[in-house]
Amino acid sequence: MSTLVCFHAHPDDEAIATGGTMARAAAEGHRVVLVVATDGAYGEVPDDLAEGETLSDRRREETVGSAKALGIHRVEYLGYRDSGMTGWDGNDDPASFWQAEIDEAASRLAAVVRDERADVLTIYDWHGGYGHPDHIQVHRVGKRAAELVAADLPDLRVLESTMNRDHFRRGVDAARELGEDLGPDGLGGDDGFDPDGPMDDGNPMGTPEAEITLGVDVTDYVFRKRAALTAHASQVSDQSFFLNMPDEMFAFAFGREWFIEHDREPSSDGPRPGWLFD
Ligand SMILES: [Zn+2]
């Protein structure tokens, strides 16, 4: 049995980015731990908050449901405030994750990784997939945490979760051919979603396939991923595009999760089909 720790920016990121991997690891008997950096306070505010209930309270509760769907054994929060998208006021909030001192945040994550004696830690790629400040910070803090635990856990492997830009483009092209409406109500942009267009920080989304080393097949777990997304009910209009996808399209888009392993060279044949613990 191995232990997997997945580090994410906001409640609900776990479902879409590494949900299949976590569900598969749990189903195979591994221990799965989720660490969430922020409270997700910039999410959508539902109409039915109870007296005294905050959005963060609600999102924690929803994360319990998501964790249940994915088979996650432990959920920890680092306790930072959501920083919002690039340029938002929240970027300057001293309590935000974006303003957090890297070493301080990394030591909080490192405490969990050490306590769990983790075998694998997942973080995000250098621009957090789409440039959201909190996602960029997951990369920076995650890398630093790995350095902090290196002496205690010399075999810890750090994998960067990313989106496969080429795979996404193929999916978008196939969906357009089938006449699926991909925008403006789909993934944004007047002409529909363009995987090569600028994201939050001006870079295109994810990583070119040629730089990705590992593609994890989670086809058997996409139903759990869908259930985890559904558990984040307050954020559902953000996710309705994904949740409304026909099963086949959802399986194409989310049946594989992509990682960059810096201890392996990318292959000219594309990402290696494999598993975290291979
Ligand atoms: Zn996020």
mmCIF file of C-alpha atoms and ligand atoms in Angstrom:
data_model
loop_
_atom_site.group_PDB
_atom_site.id
_atom_site.type_symbol
_atom_site.label_atom_id
_atom_site.label_comp_id
_atom_site.label_asym_id
_atom_site.label_seq_id
_atom_site.Cartn_x
_atom_site.Cartn_y
_atom_site.Cartn_z
ATOM 1 C CA MET A 1 0.000 0.000 0.000
ATOM 2 C CA SER A 2 1.242 3.459 -0.892
ATOM 3 C CA THR A 3 0.140 6.904 0.178
ATOM 4 C CA LEU A 4 -0.903 9.609 -2.236
ATOM 5 C CA VAL A 5 -1.188 13.257 -1.182
ATOM 6 C CA CYS A 6 -2.884 15.575 -3.683
ATOM 7 C CA PHE A 7 -2.423 19.302 -3.157
ATOM 8 C CA HIS A 8 -5.122 21.554 -4.615
ATOM 9 C CA ALA A 9 -5.946 25.258 -4.650
ATOM 10 C CA HIS A 10 -9.714 25.397 -4.062
ATOM 11 C CA PRO A 11 -12.458 23.056 -2.926
ATOM 12 C CA ASP A 12 -13.629 21.377 -6.199
ATOM 13 C CA ASP A 13 -10.246 21.429 -8.008
ATOM 14 C CA GLU A 14 -9.655 17.917 -6.696
ATOM 15 C CA ALA A 15 -12.657 16.585 -8.622
ATOM 16 C CA ILE A 16 -11.698 17.763 -12.068
ATOM 17 C CA ALA A 17 -7.887 17.616 -11.987
ATOM 18 C CA THR A 18 -6.972 14.448 -10.081
ATOM 19 C CA GLY A 19 -10.356 12.972 -9.120
ATOM 20 C CA GLY A 20 -9.923 9.868 -11.246
ATOM 21 C CA THR A 21 -6.411 9.252 -9.979
ATOM 22 C CA MET A 22 -7.513 9.588 -6.355
ATOM 23 C CA ALA A 23 -10.531 7.331 -6.905
ATOM 24 C CA ARG A 24 -8.384 4.726 -8.637
ATOM 25 C CA ALA A 25 -5.723 4.821 -5.921
ATOM 26 C CA ALA A 26 -8.342 4.467 -3.182
ATOM 27 C CA ALA A 27 -10.064 1.605 -5.038
ATOM 28 C CA GLU A 28 -6.727 -0.194 -5.243
ATOM 29 C CA GLY A 29 -6.256 0.043 -1.491
ATOM 30 C CA HIS A 30 -3.853 2.988 -1.304
ATOM 31 C CA ARG A 31 -4.221 5.767 1.227
ATOM 32 C CA VAL A 32 -5.417 9.029 -0.332
ATOM 33 C CA VAL A 33 -5.084 12.450 1.289
ATOM 34 C CA LEU A 34 -6.375 15.748 -0.058
ATOM 35 C CA VAL A 35 -4.819 19.053 0.993
ATOM 36 C CA VAL A 36 -6.725 22.199 -0.009
ATOM 37 C CA ALA A 37 -4.882 25.514 0.163
ATOM 38 C CA THR A 38 -7.763 27.997 0.255
ATOM 39 C CA ASP A 39 -11.340 28.435 1.444
ATOM 40 C CA GLY A 40 -12.734 29.058 -2.046
ATOM 41 C CA ALA A 41 -14.402 32.271 -0.866
ATOM 42 C CA TYR A 42 -14.465 33.728 -4.400
ATOM 43 C CA GLY A 43 -16.727 30.963 -5.652
ATOM 44 C CA GLU A 44 -20.358 31.338 -6.597
ATOM 45 C CA VAL A 45 -22.571 32.197 -3.640
ATOM 46 C CA PRO A 46 -25.694 30.012 -3.512
ATOM 47 C CA ASP A 47 -29.090 31.539 -2.586
ATOM 48 C CA ASP A 48 -29.755 29.085 0.191
ATOM 49 C CA LEU A 49 -26.970 29.860 2.690
ATOM 50 C CA ALA A 50 -28.329 29.450 6.217
ATOM 51 C CA GLU A 51 -28.144 32.225 8.801
ATOM 52 C CA GLY A 52 -24.471 32.531 9.781
ATOM 53 C CA GLU A 53 -23.320 30.050 7.148
ATOM 54 C CA THR A 54 -20.513 31.313 4.904
ATOM 55 C CA LEU A 55 -19.645 30.190 1.419
ATOM 56 C CA SER A 56 -16.472 28.657 2.846
ATOM 57 C CA ASP A 57 -18.546 26.600 5.310
ATOM 58 C CA ARG A 58 -20.691 25.365 2.467
ATOM 59 C CA ARG A 59 -17.724 24.504 0.306
ATOM 60 C CA ARG A 60 -16.088 22.517 3.096
ATOM 61 C CA GLU A 61 -19.266 20.549 3.495
ATOM 62 C CA GLU A 62 -19.403 19.910 -0.243
ATOM 63 C CA THR A 63 -15.789 18.758 -0.173
ATOM 64 C CA VAL A 64 -16.779 16.097 2.351
ATOM 65 C CA GLY A 65 -19.250 14.807 -0.250
ATOM 66 C CA SER A 66 -16.650 14.927 -2.996
ATOM 67 C CA ALA A 67 -14.133 13.106 -0.785
ATOM 68 C CA LYS A 68 -16.712 10.426 -0.106
ATOM 69 C CA ALA A 69 -17.375 9.975 -3.827
ATOM 70 C CA LEU A 70 -13.656 9.635 -4.536
ATOM 71 C CA GLY A 71 -12.766 7.464 -1.532
ATOM 72 C CA ILE A 72 -10.430 10.075 0.010
ATOM 73 C CA HIS A 73 -9.373 9.164 3.554
ATOM 74 C CA ARG A 74 -8.332 12.540 4.949
ATOM 75 C CA VAL A 75 -8.930 16.164 3.968
ATOM 76 C CA GLU A 76 -6.769 18.986 5.331
ATOM 77 C CA TYR A 77 -7.024 22.741 4.744
ATOM 78 C CA LEU A 78 -4.034 25.051 4.857
ATOM 79 C CA GLY A 79 -6.390 27.862 5.854
ATOM 80 C CA TYR A 80 -5.592 30.570 3.305
ATOM 81 C CA ARG A 81 -8.131 32.876 1.750
ATOM 82 C CA ASP A 82 -9.007 32.494 -1.913
ATOM 83 C CA SER A 83 -7.024 35.105 -3.916
ATOM 84 C CA GLY A 84 -9.477 35.375 -6.820
ATOM 85 C CA MET A 85 -8.424 35.566 -10.452
ATOM 86 C CA THR A 86 -5.498 37.676 -11.688
ATOM 87 C CA GLY A 87 -6.013 41.369 -10.934
ATOM 88 C CA TRP A 88 -8.854 40.907 -8.443
ATOM 89 C CA ASP A 89 -8.764 42.769 -5.084
ATOM 90 C CA GLY A 90 -8.252 39.455 -3.300
ATOM 91 C CA ASN A 91 -4.758 39.238 -4.788
ATOM 92 C CA ASP A 92 -3.650 41.877 -2.274
ATOM 93 C CA ASP A 93 -5.392 40.441 0.790
ATOM 94 C CA PRO A 94 -2.652 39.629 3.342
ATOM 95 C CA ALA A 95 -4.585 36.471 4.316
ATOM 96 C CA SER A 96 -4.734 35.265 0.704
ATOM 97 C CA PHE A 97 -2.758 32.315 -0.565
ATOM 98 C CA TRP A 98 -1.172 34.562 -3.200
ATOM 99 C CA GLN A 99 0.321 36.750 -0.467
ATOM 100 C CA ALA A 100 1.423 33.795 1.643
ATOM 101 C CA GLU A 101 5.083 33.419 2.384
ATOM 102 C CA ILE A 102 6.188 30.380 0.360
ATOM 103 C CA ASP A 103 8.241 28.822 3.169
ATOM 104 C CA GLU A 104 5.479 29.271 5.688
ATOM 105 C CA ALA A 105 2.811 27.708 3.458
ATOM 106 C CA ALA A 106 5.211 24.967 2.389
ATOM 107 C CA SER A 107 5.926 24.029 5.986
ATOM 108 C CA ARG A 108 2.184 23.521 6.597
ATOM 109 C CA LEU A 109 1.942 21.229 3.580
ATOM 110 C CA ALA A 110 5.188 19.495 4.501
ATOM 111 C CA ALA A 111 3.778 18.658 7.939
ATOM 112 C CA VAL A 112 0.955 16.667 6.330
ATOM 113 C CA VAL A 113 3.234 15.002 3.752
ATOM 114 C CA ARG A 114 5.655 14.002 6.499
ATOM 115 C CA ASP A 115 2.939 12.843 8.872
ATOM 116 C CA GLU A 116 1.493 10.635 6.120
ATOM 117 C CA ARG A 117 4.892 9.392 4.982
ATOM 118 C CA ALA A 118 3.666 10.062 1.457
ATOM 119 C CA ASP A 119 5.007 8.150 -1.534
ATOM 120 C CA VAL A 120 3.570 10.505 -4.145
ATOM 121 C CA LEU A 121 2.695 14.194 -3.915
ATOM 122 C CA THR A 122 0.768 15.833 -6.737
ATOM 123 C CA ILE A 123 1.010 19.580 -7.310
ATOM 124 C CA TYR A 124 0.313 21.706 -10.436
ATOM 125 C CA ASP A 125 2.465 22.669 -13.399
ATOM 126 C CA TRP A 126 4.389 25.985 -13.361
ATOM 127 C CA HIS A 127 1.365 28.123 -14.310
ATOM 128 C CA GLY A 128 -1.209 26.089 -12.444
ATOM 129 C CA GLY A 129 -2.777 24.922 -15.696
ATOM 130 C CA TYR A 130 -4.473 28.220 -16.469
ATOM 131 C CA GLY A 131 -2.695 30.982 -14.602
ATOM 132 C CA HIS A 132 -4.996 31.418 -11.595
ATOM 133 C CA PRO A 133 -2.809 32.943 -8.832
ATOM 134 C CA ASP A 134 -3.781 30.272 -6.279
ATOM 135 C CA HIS A 135 -2.947 27.543 -8.765
ATOM 136 C CA ILE A 136 0.452 29.044 -9.541
ATOM 137 C CA GLN A 137 1.019 29.165 -5.795
ATOM 138 C CA VAL A 138 0.179 25.444 -5.475
ATOM 139 C CA HIS A 139 3.093 24.788 -7.813
ATOM 140 C CA ARG A 140 5.520 26.995 -5.898
ATOM 141 C CA VAL A 141 4.468 25.897 -2.427
ATOM 142 C CA GLY A 142 4.285 22.241 -3.483
ATOM 143 C CA LYS A 143 7.826 22.297 -4.858
ATOM 144 C CA ARG A 144 9.153 23.954 -1.729
ATOM 145 C CA ALA A 145 7.331 21.455 0.523
ATOM 146 C CA ALA A 146 8.991 18.615 -1.379
ATOM 147 C CA GLU A 147 12.386 20.181 -0.636
ATOM 148 C CA LEU A 148 11.502 20.524 3.042
ATOM 149 C CA VAL A 149 10.641 16.827 3.417
ATOM 150 C CA ALA A 150 13.415 15.499 1.171
ATOM 151 C CA ALA A 151 15.660 14.441 4.043
ATOM 152 C CA ASP A 152 12.857 12.500 5.767
ATOM 153 C CA LEU A 153 11.222 11.119 2.615
ATOM 154 C CA PRO A 154 14.000 10.662 0.046
ATOM 155 C CA ASP A 155 11.774 8.475 -2.185
ATOM 156 C CA LEU A 156 8.886 10.931 -2.397
ATOM 157 C CA ARG A 157 7.870 11.456 -6.019
ATOM 158 C CA VAL A 158 6.426 14.819 -7.026
ATOM 159 C CA LEU A 159 4.119 14.823 -10.024
ATOM 160 C CA GLU A 160 2.742 17.966 -11.614
ATOM 161 C CA SER A 161 -0.868 17.647 -12.636
ATOM 162 C CA THR A 162 -1.564 19.436 -15.906
ATOM 163 C CA MET A 163 -4.008 19.639 -18.798
ATOM 164 C CA ASN A 164 -2.951 18.127 -22.094
ATOM 165 C CA ARG A 165 -3.408 20.998 -24.522
ATOM 166 C CA ASP A 166 -3.247 18.776 -27.614
ATOM 167 C CA HIS A 167 -5.711 16.239 -26.229
ATOM 168 C CA PHE A 168 -8.047 19.078 -25.340
ATOM 169 C CA ARG A 169 -7.786 20.532 -28.833
ATOM 170 C CA ARG A 170 -8.627 17.144 -30.350
ATOM 171 C CA GLY A 171 -11.650 16.922 -28.064
ATOM 172 C CA VAL A 172 -12.844 20.409 -28.966
ATOM 173 C CA ASP A 173 -12.419 19.691 -32.693
ATOM 174 C CA ALA A 174 -14.295 16.388 -32.403
ATOM 175 C CA ALA A 175 -17.088 18.021 -30.419
ATOM 176 C CA ARG A 176 -17.439 20.809 -32.991
ATOM 177 C CA GLU A 177 -17.665 18.210 -35.743
ATOM 178 C CA LEU A 178 -20.510 16.585 -33.841
ATOM 179 C CA GLY A 179 -22.203 19.986 -33.717
ATOM 180 C CA GLU A 180 -21.723 20.510 -29.967
ATOM 181 C CA ASP A 181 -22.082 24.135 -28.943
ATOM 182 C CA LEU A 182 -18.837 25.124 -27.225
ATOM 183 C CA GLY A 183 -19.526 28.771 -26.659
ATOM 184 C CA PRO A 184 -20.165 31.488 -25.739
ATOM 185 C CA ASP A 185 -22.099 29.651 -23.002
ATOM 186 C CA GLY A 186 -19.717 26.743 -23.113
ATOM 187 C CA LEU A 187 -16.173 27.246 -21.983
ATOM 188 C CA GLY A 188 -16.106 30.970 -22.683
ATOM 189 C CA GLY A 189 -14.944 33.254 -25.474
ATOM 190 C CA ASP A 190 -17.133 34.645 -28.232
ATOM 191 C CA ASP A 191 -16.047 32.019 -30.706
ATOM 192 C CA GLY A 192 -16.142 29.192 -28.230
ATOM 193 C CA PHE A 193 -13.247 27.766 -26.330
ATOM 194 C CA ASP A 194 -9.796 27.962 -27.861
ATOM 195 C CA PRO A 195 -7.217 25.737 -26.091
ATOM 196 C CA ASP A 196 -4.446 27.776 -27.721
ATOM 197 C CA GLY A 197 -5.875 31.114 -26.667
ATOM 198 C CA PRO A 198 -4.705 33.108 -23.630
ATOM 199 C CA MET A 199 -5.924 31.994 -20.194
ATOM 200 C CA ASP A 200 -5.950 33.966 -16.921
ATOM 201 C CA ASP A 201 -2.265 34.919 -17.091
ATOM 202 C CA GLY A 202 -2.015 35.232 -20.890
ATOM 203 C CA ASN A 203 -0.530 31.765 -21.446
ATOM 204 C CA PRO A 204 -2.425 29.032 -23.262
ATOM 205 C CA MET A 205 -3.916 26.286 -21.075
ATOM 206 C CA GLY A 206 -1.996 23.343 -19.682
ATOM 207 C CA THR A 207 1.044 21.819 -21.303
ATOM 208 C CA PRO A 208 1.841 20.666 -24.849
ATOM 209 C CA GLU A 209 1.620 16.885 -25.056
ATOM 210 C CA ALA A 210 5.323 16.646 -25.978
ATOM 211 C CA GLU A 211 6.247 17.837 -22.469
ATOM 212 C CA ILE A 212 3.911 15.502 -20.563
ATOM 213 C CA THR A 213 5.410 12.227 -19.346
ATOM 214 C CA LEU A 214 2.459 10.316 -17.860
ATOM 215 C CA GLY A 215 -1.151 9.733 -18.895
ATOM 216 C CA VAL A 216 -3.161 7.891 -16.233
ATOM 217 C CA ASP A 217 -6.162 5.965 -17.478
ATOM 218 C CA VAL A 218 -9.107 6.651 -15.188
ATOM 219 C CA THR A 219 -11.878 5.640 -17.582
ATOM 220 C CA ASP A 220 -13.302 3.228 -14.992
ATOM 221 C CA TYR A 221 -13.576 6.053 -12.469
ATOM 222 C CA VAL A 222 -15.123 8.880 -14.489
ATOM 223 C CA PHE A 223 -18.492 8.198 -12.848
ATOM 224 C CA ARG A 224 -16.881 8.915 -9.487
ATOM 225 C CA LYS A 225 -15.369 12.086 -10.903
ATOM 226 C CA ARG A 226 -18.811 13.148 -12.056
ATOM 227 C CA ALA A 227 -20.238 12.377 -8.610
ATOM 228 C CA ALA A 228 -17.478 14.434 -6.976
ATOM 229 C CA LEU A 229 -18.209 17.396 -9.257
ATOM 230 C CA THR A 230 -21.913 17.072 -8.509
ATOM 231 C CA ALA A 231 -21.141 17.167 -4.775
ATOM 232 C CA HIS A 232 -19.832 20.713 -5.271
ATOM 233 C CA ALA A 233 -23.401 21.775 -5.882
ATOM 234 C CA SER A 234 -22.972 25.489 -5.038
ATOM 235 C CA GLN A 235 -20.489 25.807 -7.899
ATOM 236 C CA VAL A 236 -22.661 23.934 -10.319
ATOM 237 C CA SER A 237 -23.175 26.671 -12.897
ATOM 238 C CA ASP A 238 -19.374 26.898 -13.209
ATOM 239 C CA GLN A 239 -19.320 23.206 -13.864
ATOM 240 C CA SER A 240 -22.569 22.750 -15.729
ATOM 241 C CA PHE A 241 -20.706 22.699 -19.013
ATOM 242 C CA PHE A 242 -18.778 19.646 -17.845
ATOM 243 C CA LEU A 243 -21.732 18.017 -16.131
ATOM 244 C CA ASN A 244 -23.951 18.427 -19.187
ATOM 245 C CA MET A 245 -21.456 16.750 -21.483
ATOM 246 C CA PRO A 246 -22.707 13.545 -23.046
ATOM 247 C CA ASP A 247 -21.102 10.512 -21.310
ATOM 248 C CA GLU A 248 -18.798 9.772 -24.226
ATOM 249 C CA MET A 249 -17.501 13.321 -24.390
ATOM 250 C CA PHE A 250 -17.029 13.439 -20.622
ATOM 251 C CA ALA A 251 -15.071 10.178 -20.781
ATOM 252 C CA PHE A 252 -12.883 11.555 -23.588
ATOM 253 C CA ALA A 253 -12.220 14.799 -21.739
ATOM 254 C CA PHE A 254 -11.739 13.323 -18.273
ATOM 255 C CA GLY A 255 -10.897 9.642 -18.768
ATOM 256 C CA ARG A 256 -7.219 10.422 -18.657
ATOM 257 C CA GLU A 257 -5.302 12.567 -16.186
ATOM 258 C CA TRP A 258 -1.965 14.049 -17.145
ATOM 259 C CA PHE A 259 1.206 14.517 -15.174
ATOM 260 C CA ILE A 260 4.706 15.865 -15.644
ATOM 261 C CA GLU A 261 7.356 13.835 -13.816
ATOM 262 C CA HIS A 262 10.654 15.656 -13.716
ATOM 263 C CA ASP A 263 12.496 12.403 -13.006
ATOM 264 C CA ARG A 264 11.476 11.074 -16.444
ATOM 265 C CA GLU A 265 12.273 12.358 -19.917
ATOM 266 C CA PRO A 266 9.320 13.083 -22.216
ATOM 267 C CA SER A 267 9.105 10.536 -25.041
ATOM 268 C CA SER A 268 8.650 11.365 -28.721
ATOM 269 C CA ASP A 269 5.765 8.835 -28.632
ATOM 270 C CA GLY A 270 3.893 11.141 -26.286
ATOM 271 C CA PRO A 271 2.944 10.639 -22.634
ATOM 272 C CA ARG A 272 3.613 7.155 -21.244
ATOM 273 C CA PRO A 273 0.391 5.342 -20.380
ATOM 274 C CA GLY A 274 1.030 4.257 -16.824
ATOM 275 C CA TRP A 275 0.270 4.637 -13.175
ATOM 276 C CA LEU A 276 1.560 6.768 -10.331
ATOM 277 C CA PHE A 277 3.163 3.900 -8.497
ATOM 278 C CA ASP A 278 4.886 2.241 -11.526
HETATM 279 ZN ZN ZN B 1 -9.081 26.353 -8.421
#
